[in-house]
PDB file of C-alpha atoms and ligand atoms in Angstrom:
ATOM      1  CA  UNK A  64       0.941  -6.871 -15.868  1.00  0.00           C
ATOM      2  CA  UNK A  65       3.947  -8.528 -14.549  1.00  0.00           C
ATOM      3  CA  UNK A  66       7.474  -7.059 -14.161  1.00  0.00           C
ATOM      4  CA  UNK A  67      10.765  -8.581 -14.107  1.00  0.00           C
ATOM      5  CA  UNK A  68      14.117  -7.276 -14.578  1.00  0.00           C
ATOM      6  CA  UNK A  69      14.874  -8.163 -18.161  1.00  0.00           C
ATOM      7  CA  UNK A  70      18.443  -7.665 -18.108  1.00  0.00           C
ATOM      8  CA  UNK A  71      21.385  -7.507 -15.749  1.00  0.00           C
ATOM      9  CA  UNK A  72      22.682  -3.981 -14.685  1.00  0.00           C
ATOM     10  CA  UNK A  73      25.742  -2.607 -13.479  1.00  0.00           C
ATOM     11  CA  UNK A  74      26.021  -1.827  -9.792  1.00  0.00           C
ATOM     12  CA  UNK A  75      25.858   2.115 -10.319  1.00  0.00           C
ATOM     13  CA  UNK A  76      22.952   1.823 -12.681  1.00  0.00           C
ATOM     14  CA  UNK A  77      21.234  -0.405 -10.175  1.00  0.00           C
ATOM     15  CA  UNK A  78      21.598   1.791  -7.327  1.00  0.00           C
ATOM     16  CA  UNK A  79      19.940   4.446  -9.373  1.00  0.00           C
ATOM     17  CA  UNK A  80      17.116   2.284 -10.242  1.00  0.00           C
ATOM     18  CA  UNK A  81      16.229   0.772  -6.895  1.00  0.00           C
ATOM     19  CA  UNK A  82      15.431   3.772  -4.820  1.00  0.00           C
ATOM     20  CA  UNK A  83      15.325   4.090  -1.187  1.00  0.00           C
ATOM     21  CA  UNK A  84      12.687   6.172   0.813  1.00  0.00           C
ATOM     22  CA  UNK A  85      13.663   7.714   4.064  1.00  0.00           C
ATOM     23  CA  UNK A  86      10.038   7.345   5.578  1.00  0.00           C
ATOM     24  CA  UNK A  87       9.652   3.773   4.489  1.00  0.00           C
ATOM     25  CA  UNK A  88      13.055   2.872   6.343  1.00  0.00           C
ATOM     26  CA  UNK A  89      11.456   4.888   9.527  1.00  0.00           C
ATOM     27  CA  UNK A  90       8.073   3.673   9.465  1.00  0.00           C
ATOM     28  CA  UNK A  91       8.802  -0.209   8.753  1.00  0.00           C
ATOM     29  CA  UNK A  92       9.474  -1.260  12.060  1.00  0.00           C
ATOM     30  CA  UNK A  93       6.105   0.319  13.568  1.00  0.00           C
ATOM     31  CA  UNK A  94       4.106  -0.829  10.339  1.00  0.00           C
ATOM     32  CA  UNK A  95       5.562  -4.544  10.810  1.00  0.00           C
ATOM     33  CA  UNK A  96       4.647  -4.568  14.533  1.00  0.00           C
ATOM     34  CA  UNK A  97       1.013  -3.553  13.143  1.00  0.00           C
ATOM     35  CA  UNK A  98       0.432  -5.889  10.411  1.00  0.00           C
ATOM     36  CA  UNK A  99       1.931  -8.835  12.520  1.00  0.00           C
ATOM     37  CA  UNK A 100      -1.074  -8.361  14.572  1.00  0.00           C
ATOM     38  CA  UNK A 101      -3.959  -7.372  11.891  1.00  0.00           C
ATOM     39  CA  UNK A 102      -2.814  -9.446   8.927  1.00  0.00           C
ATOM     40  CA  UNK A 103      -4.040 -13.169   8.840  1.00  0.00           C
ATOM     41  CA  UNK A 104      -0.929 -15.329  10.287  1.00  0.00           C
ATOM     42  CA  UNK A 105      -0.573 -16.985   6.306  1.00  0.00           C
ATOM     43  CA  UNK A 106      -2.111 -16.157   3.130  1.00  0.00           C
ATOM     44  CA  UNK A 107      -1.435 -14.285   0.372  1.00  0.00           C
ATOM     45  CA  UNK A 108      -1.525 -10.060   0.982  1.00  0.00           C
ATOM     46  CA  UNK A 109      -1.483  -7.647  -2.120  1.00  0.00           C
ATOM     47  CA  UNK A 110      -0.011  -4.676  -1.689  1.00  0.00           C
ATOM     48  CA  UNK A 111      -1.357  -1.726  -3.565  1.00  0.00           C
ATOM     49  CA  UNK A 112       1.068   1.204  -4.083  1.00  0.00           C
ATOM     50  CA  UNK A 113       4.243  -0.741  -3.354  1.00  0.00           C
ATOM     51  CA  UNK A 114       6.664   2.553  -4.211  1.00  0.00           C
ATOM     52  CA  UNK A 115      10.137   1.820  -3.695  1.00  0.00           C
ATOM     53  CA  UNK A 116       9.800  -1.976  -2.899  1.00  0.00           C
ATOM     54  CA  UNK A 117      11.448  -1.544   0.389  1.00  0.00           C
ATOM     55  CA  UNK A 118       7.980  -2.385   2.378  1.00  0.00           C
ATOM     56  CA  UNK A 119       7.714  -5.454   0.185  1.00  0.00           C
ATOM     57  CA  UNK A 120      10.759  -6.743   0.888  1.00  0.00           C
ATOM     58  CA  UNK A 121      10.892  -5.897   4.656  1.00  0.00           C
ATOM     59  CA  UNK A 122       7.567  -7.354   5.285  1.00  0.00           C
ATOM     60  CA  UNK A 123       8.242 -10.454   3.056  1.00  0.00           C
ATOM     61  CA  UNK A 124      11.488 -11.206   5.153  1.00  0.00           C
ATOM     62  CA  UNK A 125       9.591 -10.687   8.481  1.00  0.00           C
ATOM     63  CA  UNK A 126       6.211 -12.300   7.993  1.00  0.00           C
ATOM     64  CA  UNK A 127       7.628 -15.631   6.317  1.00  0.00           C
ATOM     65  CA  UNK A 128       4.435 -17.297   6.065  1.00  0.00           C
ATOM     66  CA  UNK A 129       2.660 -14.564   4.161  1.00  0.00           C
ATOM     67  CA  UNK A 130       2.879 -14.410   0.379  1.00  0.00           C
ATOM     68  CA  UNK A 131       3.587 -10.872  -0.283  1.00  0.00           C
ATOM     69  CA  UNK A 132       2.299  -9.688  -3.897  1.00  0.00           C
ATOM     70  CA  UNK A 133       3.575  -6.114  -4.458  1.00  0.00           C
ATOM     71  CA  UNK A 134       2.016  -3.472  -6.999  1.00  0.00           C
ATOM     72  CA  UNK A 135       2.282  -0.089  -8.399  1.00  0.00           C
ATOM     73  CA  UNK A 136       1.362   1.787 -11.583  1.00  0.00           C
ATOM     74  CA  UNK A 137       4.419   3.941 -11.764  1.00  0.00           C
ATOM     75  CA  UNK A 138       7.090   2.392 -14.167  1.00  0.00           C
ATOM     76  CA  UNK A 139       9.938   3.931 -12.026  1.00  0.00           C
ATOM     77  CA  UNK A 140       8.635   2.516  -8.604  1.00  0.00           C
ATOM     78  CA  UNK A 141       8.329  -0.798 -10.434  1.00  0.00           C
ATOM     79  CA  UNK A 142      11.852  -1.005 -11.812  1.00  0.00           C
ATOM     80  CA  UNK A 143      13.001   0.078  -8.161  1.00  0.00           C
ATOM     81  CA  UNK A 144      10.568  -2.914  -6.525  1.00  0.00           C
ATOM     82  CA  UNK A 145      11.787  -5.386  -9.096  1.00  0.00           C
ATOM     83  CA  UNK A 146      15.578  -4.648  -8.168  1.00  0.00           C
ATOM     84  CA  UNK A 147      14.643  -5.179  -4.478  1.00  0.00           C
ATOM     85  CA  UNK A 148      12.962  -8.105  -5.103  1.00  0.00           C
ATOM     86  CA  UNK A 149      15.945  -9.451  -7.178  1.00  0.00           C
ATOM     87  CA  UNK A 150      18.190  -8.423  -4.724  1.00  0.00           C
ATOM     88  CA  UNK A 151      16.576 -10.545  -1.616  1.00  0.00           C
ATOM     89  CA  UNK A 152      14.968 -13.342  -3.778  1.00  0.00           C
ATOM     90  CA  UNK A 153      12.557 -14.412  -1.165  1.00  0.00           C
ATOM     91  CA  UNK A 154      10.522 -17.198  -1.702  1.00  0.00           C
ATOM     92  CA  UNK A 155       7.221 -15.754  -0.505  1.00  0.00           C
ATOM     93  CA  UNK A 156       7.777 -12.358  -2.544  1.00  0.00           C
ATOM     94  CA  UNK A 157       5.258 -12.664  -5.647  1.00  0.00           C
ATOM     95  CA  UNK A 158       5.816 -11.122  -8.914  1.00  0.00           C
ATOM     96  CA  UNK A 159       5.496  -7.222  -9.186  1.00  0.00           C
ATOM     97  CA  UNK A 160       2.097  -6.357 -10.631  1.00  0.00           C
ATOM     98  CA  UNK A 161       1.185  -3.153 -12.860  1.00  0.00           C
ATOM     99  CA  UNK A 162      -1.938  -2.164 -10.979  1.00  0.00           C
ATOM    100  CA  UNK A 163      -3.811   1.545 -10.409  1.00  0.00           C
ATOM    101  CA  UNK A 164      -7.068   1.464  -8.220  1.00  0.00           C
ATOM    102  CA  UNK A 165      -8.057   4.047 -10.914  1.00  0.00           C
ATOM    103  CA  UNK A 166      -8.018   1.372 -13.667  1.00  0.00           C
ATOM    104  CA  UNK A 167     -11.711   0.068 -14.601  1.00  0.00           C
ATOM    105  CA  UNK A 168     -10.947  -3.528 -13.929  1.00  0.00           C
ATOM    106  CA  UNK A 169      -7.623  -3.614 -11.736  1.00  0.00           C
ATOM    107  CA  UNK A 170      -9.335  -6.156  -9.340  1.00  0.00           C
ATOM    108  CA  UNK A 171     -10.102  -8.622 -12.622  1.00  0.00           C
ATOM    109  CA  UNK A 172      -6.749  -8.245 -13.408  1.00  0.00           C
ATOM    110  CA  UNK A 173      -5.243  -8.755 -10.000  1.00  0.00           C
ATOM    111  CA  UNK A 174      -7.313 -11.926  -9.540  1.00  0.00           C
ATOM    112  CA  UNK A 175      -6.142 -13.228 -12.894  1.00  0.00           C
ATOM    113  CA  UNK A 176      -2.425 -12.588 -12.199  1.00  0.00           C
ATOM    114  CA  UNK A 177      -2.359 -13.723  -8.799  1.00  0.00           C
ATOM    115  CA  UNK A 178      -4.469 -16.911  -9.773  1.00  0.00           C
ATOM    116  CA  UNK A 179      -6.209 -16.834  -6.308  1.00  0.00           C
ATOM    117  CA  UNK A 180      -8.176 -14.272  -3.935  1.00  0.00           C
ATOM    118  CA  UNK A 181      -5.796 -12.613  -1.519  1.00  0.00           C
ATOM    119  CA  UNK A 182      -6.885 -12.689   2.273  1.00  0.00           C
ATOM    120  CA  UNK A 183      -5.742  -8.679   2.501  1.00  0.00           C
ATOM    121  CA  UNK A 184      -5.091  -5.645   0.774  1.00  0.00           C
ATOM    122  CA  UNK A 185      -2.335  -3.315   2.364  1.00  0.00           C
ATOM    123  CA  UNK A 186      -2.033   0.127   1.124  1.00  0.00           C
ATOM    124  CA  UNK A 187       0.338   2.394   2.627  1.00  0.00           C
ATOM    125  CA  UNK A 188       0.701   6.288   2.166  1.00  0.00           C
ATOM    126  CA  UNK A 189      -1.167   6.451  -1.139  1.00  0.00           C
ATOM    127  CA  UNK A 190      -4.885   7.837  -1.016  1.00  0.00           C
ATOM    128  CA  UNK A 191      -3.657  11.319   0.116  1.00  0.00           C
ATOM    129  CA  UNK A 192      -0.759  11.570  -2.733  1.00  0.00           C
ATOM    130  CA  UNK A 193      -3.493  10.674  -5.462  1.00  0.00           C
ATOM    131  CA  UNK A 194      -7.029  12.357  -6.189  1.00  0.00           C
ATOM    132  CA  UNK A 195     -10.101  11.040  -4.235  1.00  0.00           C
ATOM    133  CA  UNK A 196     -11.159   8.572  -6.953  1.00  0.00           C
ATOM    134  CA  UNK A 197      -7.851   6.460  -6.128  1.00  0.00           C
ATOM    135  CA  UNK A 198      -9.606   5.852  -2.692  1.00  0.00           C
ATOM    136  CA  UNK A 199     -13.193   5.053  -4.151  1.00  0.00           C
ATOM    137  CA  UNK A 200     -11.102   2.759  -6.821  1.00  0.00           C
ATOM    138  CA  UNK A 201      -9.465   1.149  -3.843  1.00  0.00           C
ATOM    139  CA  UNK A 202     -12.573   0.082  -2.096  1.00  0.00           C
ATOM    140  CA  UNK A 203     -14.623  -0.645  -5.305  1.00  0.00           C
ATOM    141  CA  UNK A 204     -11.755  -3.152  -6.165  1.00  0.00           C
ATOM    142  CA  UNK A 205     -11.250  -4.577  -2.942  1.00  0.00           C
ATOM    143  CA  UNK A 206     -15.214  -5.484  -2.741  1.00  0.00           C
ATOM    144  CA  UNK A 207     -14.313  -7.701  -5.674  1.00  0.00           C
ATOM    145  CA  UNK A 208     -11.153  -8.905  -4.626  1.00  0.00           C
ATOM    146  CA  UNK A 209     -11.415  -9.901  -1.111  1.00  0.00           C
ATOM    147  CA  UNK A 210     -14.198 -12.460   0.288  1.00  0.00           C
ATOM    148  CA  UNK A 211     -16.081 -12.070   4.131  1.00  0.00           C
ATOM    149  CA  UNK A 212     -13.622 -11.472   6.709  1.00  0.00           C
ATOM    150  CA  UNK A 213     -10.937 -10.164   4.314  1.00  0.00           C
ATOM    151  CA  UNK A 214      -8.702  -7.232   5.622  1.00  0.00           C
ATOM    152  CA  UNK A 215      -8.070  -4.028   3.813  1.00  0.00           C
ATOM    153  CA  UNK A 216      -5.022  -2.164   5.851  1.00  0.00           C
ATOM    154  CA  UNK A 217      -4.623   1.472   5.374  1.00  0.00           C
ATOM    155  CA  UNK A 218      -1.709   3.863   6.552  1.00  0.00           C
ATOM    156  CA  UNK A 219      -1.092   7.463   6.460  1.00  0.00           C
ATOM    157  CA  UNK A 220      -2.074  10.929   7.858  1.00  0.00           C
ATOM    158  CA  UNK A 221      -5.745  11.211   8.402  1.00  0.00           C
ATOM    159  CA  UNK A 222      -7.985  13.930   9.682  1.00  0.00           C
ATOM    160  CA  UNK A 223     -10.607  13.036  12.440  1.00  0.00           C
ATOM    161  CA  UNK A 224     -13.424  15.021  13.488  1.00  0.00           C
ATOM    162  CA  UNK A 225     -12.456  17.978  11.305  1.00  0.00           C
ATOM    163  CA  UNK A 226      -9.110  18.039  13.213  1.00  0.00           C
ATOM    164  CA  UNK A 227      -5.610  17.681  11.387  1.00  0.00           C
ATOM    165  CA  UNK A 228      -2.319  17.731  13.682  1.00  0.00           C
ATOM    166  CA  UNK A 229      -0.382  20.654  12.887  1.00  0.00           C
ATOM    167  CA  UNK A 230       2.288  18.641  11.234  1.00  0.00           C
ATOM    168  CA  UNK A 231      -0.305  17.010   9.082  1.00  0.00           C
ATOM    169  CA  UNK A 232      -2.091  20.599   8.315  1.00  0.00           C
ATOM    170  CA  UNK A 233       1.420  21.422   7.028  1.00  0.00           C
ATOM    171  CA  UNK A 234       1.573  18.136   5.178  1.00  0.00           C
ATOM    172  CA  UNK A 235      -1.747  18.984   3.586  1.00  0.00           C
ATOM    173  CA  UNK A 236      -1.169  22.300   2.464  1.00  0.00           C
ATOM    174  CA  UNK A 237       2.380  20.965   0.838  1.00  0.00           C
ATOM    175  CA  UNK A 238       0.593  18.126  -1.074  1.00  0.00           C
ATOM    176  CA  UNK A 239      -2.252  20.701  -2.055  1.00  0.00           C
ATOM    177  CA  UNK A 240       0.465  22.824  -3.671  1.00  0.00           C
ATOM    178  CA  UNK A 241       1.683  19.928  -5.379  1.00  0.00           C
ATOM    179  CA  UNK A 242      -1.762  19.108  -6.821  1.00  0.00           C
ATOM    180  CA  UNK A 243      -4.941  20.418  -5.756  1.00  0.00           C
ATOM    181  CA  UNK A 244      -6.454  17.002  -6.100  1.00  0.00           C
ATOM    182  CA  UNK A 245      -4.390  15.665  -3.600  1.00  0.00           C
ATOM    183  CA  UNK A 246      -4.642  16.057   0.247  1.00  0.00           C
ATOM    184  CA  UNK A 247      -4.986  14.480   3.608  1.00  0.00           C
ATOM    185  CA  UNK A 248      -8.083  12.433   3.590  1.00  0.00           C
ATOM    186  CA  UNK A 249     -10.879  12.620   6.523  1.00  0.00           C
ATOM    187  CA  UNK A 250     -11.283   9.341   8.048  1.00  0.00           C
ATOM    188  CA  UNK A 251     -15.026   9.675   8.095  1.00  0.00           C
ATOM    189  CA  UNK A 252     -15.013  10.179   4.192  1.00  0.00           C
ATOM    190  CA  UNK A 253     -12.922   7.219   3.648  1.00  0.00           C
ATOM    191  CA  UNK A 254     -15.291   5.443   6.240  1.00  0.00           C
ATOM    192  CA  UNK A 255     -18.416   6.191   4.098  1.00  0.00           C
ATOM    193  CA  UNK A 256     -16.526   4.864   0.862  1.00  0.00           C
ATOM    194  CA  UNK A 257     -15.791   1.780   2.826  1.00  0.00           C
ATOM    195  CA  UNK A 258     -19.338   1.178   4.018  1.00  0.00           C
ATOM    196  CA  UNK A 259     -20.610   1.283   0.560  1.00  0.00           C
ATOM    197  CA  UNK A 260     -18.633  -1.298  -0.745  1.00  0.00           C
ATOM    198  CA  UNK A 261     -19.163  -3.531   2.264  1.00  0.00           C
ATOM    199  CA  UNK A 262     -16.671  -2.763   4.653  1.00  0.00           C
ATOM    200  CA  UNK A 263     -16.757  -2.222   8.098  1.00  0.00           C
ATOM    201  CA  UNK A 264     -14.023  -0.011  10.187  1.00  0.00           C
ATOM    202  CA  UNK A 265     -12.159  -2.757  12.620  1.00  0.00           C
ATOM    203  CA  UNK A 266      -9.918  -0.162  14.540  1.00  0.00           C
ATOM    204  CA  UNK A 267      -7.739   2.920  14.133  1.00  0.00           C
ATOM    205  CA  UNK A 268      -4.439   2.631  15.349  1.00  0.00           C
ATOM    206  CA  UNK A 269      -2.000   5.728  16.104  1.00  0.00           C
ATOM    207  CA  UNK A 270       1.534   5.313  14.492  1.00  0.00           C
ATOM    208  CA  UNK A 271       4.344   7.655  14.744  1.00  0.00           C
ATOM    209  CA  UNK A 272       4.522  11.102  13.478  1.00  0.00           C
ATOM    210  CA  UNK A 273       0.964  11.386  13.675  1.00  0.00           C
ATOM    211  CA  UNK A 274       0.135   8.792  11.289  1.00  0.00           C
ATOM    212  CA  UNK A 275      -2.565   6.092  11.599  1.00  0.00           C
ATOM    213  CA  UNK A 276      -3.073   2.765  10.548  1.00  0.00           C
ATOM    214  CA  UNK A 277      -7.142   1.788   9.667  1.00  0.00           C
ATOM    215  CA  UNK A 278      -8.032  -1.607   9.588  1.00  0.00           C
ATOM    216  CA  UNK A 279     -11.070  -2.356   7.664  1.00  0.00           C
ATOM    217  CA  UNK A 280     -13.028  -6.068   7.205  1.00  0.00           C
ATOM    218  CA  UNK A 281     -15.078  -6.990   4.581  1.00  0.00           C
ATOM    219  CA  UNK A 282     -18.598  -7.845   5.944  1.00  0.00           C
ATOM    220  CA  UNK A 283     -20.310 -11.012   6.406  1.00  0.00           C
ATOM    221  CA  UNK A 284     -22.302 -11.800   2.918  1.00  0.00           C
ATOM    222  CA  UNK A 285     -19.486 -11.047   0.860  1.00  0.00           C
ATOM    223  CA  UNK A 286     -18.865 -13.346  -2.005  1.00  0.00           C
TER     224      UNK A 286
HETATM  225  C1  LIG B 591       4.142   8.293  -1.490  1.00  0.00           C
HETATM  226  S1  LIG B 591       4.181   6.686  -2.480  1.00  0.00           S
HETATM  227  C2  LIG B 591       4.186   5.468  -1.238  1.00  0.00           C
HETATM  228  C3  LIG B 591       4.873   4.373  -1.710  1.00  0.00           C
HETATM  229  C4  LIG B 591       4.992   3.177  -0.633  1.00  0.00           C
HETATM  230  N1  LIG B 591       3.808   2.740  -0.187  1.00  0.00           N
HETATM  231  C5  LIG B 591       5.344   3.793   0.727  1.00  0.00           C
HETATM  232  O1  LIG B 591       5.021   3.782   1.994  1.00  0.00           O
HETATM  233  O2  LIG B 591       6.906   4.090   0.700  1.00  0.00           O
HETATM  234  C6  LIG B 591       2.867   6.838  -3.416  1.00  0.00           C
HETATM  235  C7  LIG B 591       2.725   5.411  -4.372  1.00  0.00           C
HETATM  236  O3  LIG B 591       1.227   5.330  -4.650  1.00  0.00           O
HETATM  237  C8  LIG B 591       1.372   4.703  -6.205  1.00  0.00           C
HETATM  238  N2  LIG B 591       0.076   5.293  -6.701  1.00  0.00           N
HETATM  239  C9  LIG B 591      -0.588   6.739  -7.094  1.00  0.00           C
HETATM  240  N3  LIG B 591      -1.933   6.261  -7.407  1.00  0.00           N
HETATM  241  C10 LIG B 591      -1.755   5.169  -7.587  1.00  0.00           C
HETATM  242  C11 LIG B 591      -3.296   4.601  -7.450  1.00  0.00           C
HETATM  243  N4  LIG B 591      -4.279   4.984  -8.316  1.00  0.00           N
HETATM  244  N5  LIG B 591      -3.445   2.885  -7.411  1.00  0.00           N
HETATM  245  C12 LIG B 591      -2.352   2.622  -6.977  1.00  0.00           C
HETATM  246  N6  LIG B 591      -1.050   3.237  -6.782  1.00  0.00           N
HETATM  247  C13 LIG B 591      -1.054   4.387  -6.836  1.00  0.00           C
HETATM  248  C14 LIG B 591       2.413   5.734  -6.764  1.00  0.00           C
HETATM  249  O4  LIG B 591       2.818   5.450  -7.975  1.00  0.00           O
HETATM  250  C15 LIG B 591       3.365   5.859  -5.461  1.00  0.00           C
HETATM  251  O5  LIG B 591       4.322   4.867  -5.666  1.00  0.00           O
END
């Protein structure tokens, strides 16, 4: 469940492993601003679908009172994140986890590896680039992982009231061309799944390039 780069790589090999996502570089500052406002001031945050690992390093650098735990089910993504972690060696960046929201007991695996419940889950740009069960599994696991008042933060493109921004319409088509099970999700459908697992919609925040931050809170009465 935990990855560590097991051997040193030469610089050119390292650069191939350590990926750079232009969109992560573009959206990290707006995301930091929103996360600073919406996450608890301190505590443990579990990031699902960390991708390259650049967000994990950037958030850990800029939110020093938060312990950031990255995860991703993709081996190449984890290799990249491992090397970003090794490059920056931040005290508040936890070991990388291998978690997929479609795994039956990802929540139990996460809690066992972390040794404590996180105060928040962050999932950036995942639910549209994965089949719908990835979103359902995210909330099902979040129900187990987060206690009352826990925050589930999503970011990405969304449809609202059946309307998609033109740029998201083109993106939706592109996603469906890659995989017919992918696609920009309707915020209403996500809220229905969230409610079924004990999460209330706290707020939506418009973000650059027709993206949206969506903040859910675990309802009172949660375990
Ligand atoms: C477009 S990338 C986003 C990466 C990063 N969050 C970002 O914004 O740069 C989508 C990521 O979701 C991961 N992913 C796909 N299905 C997943 C699932 N069911 N659970 C967790 N992560 C998943 C992929 O491995 C990939 O790294």
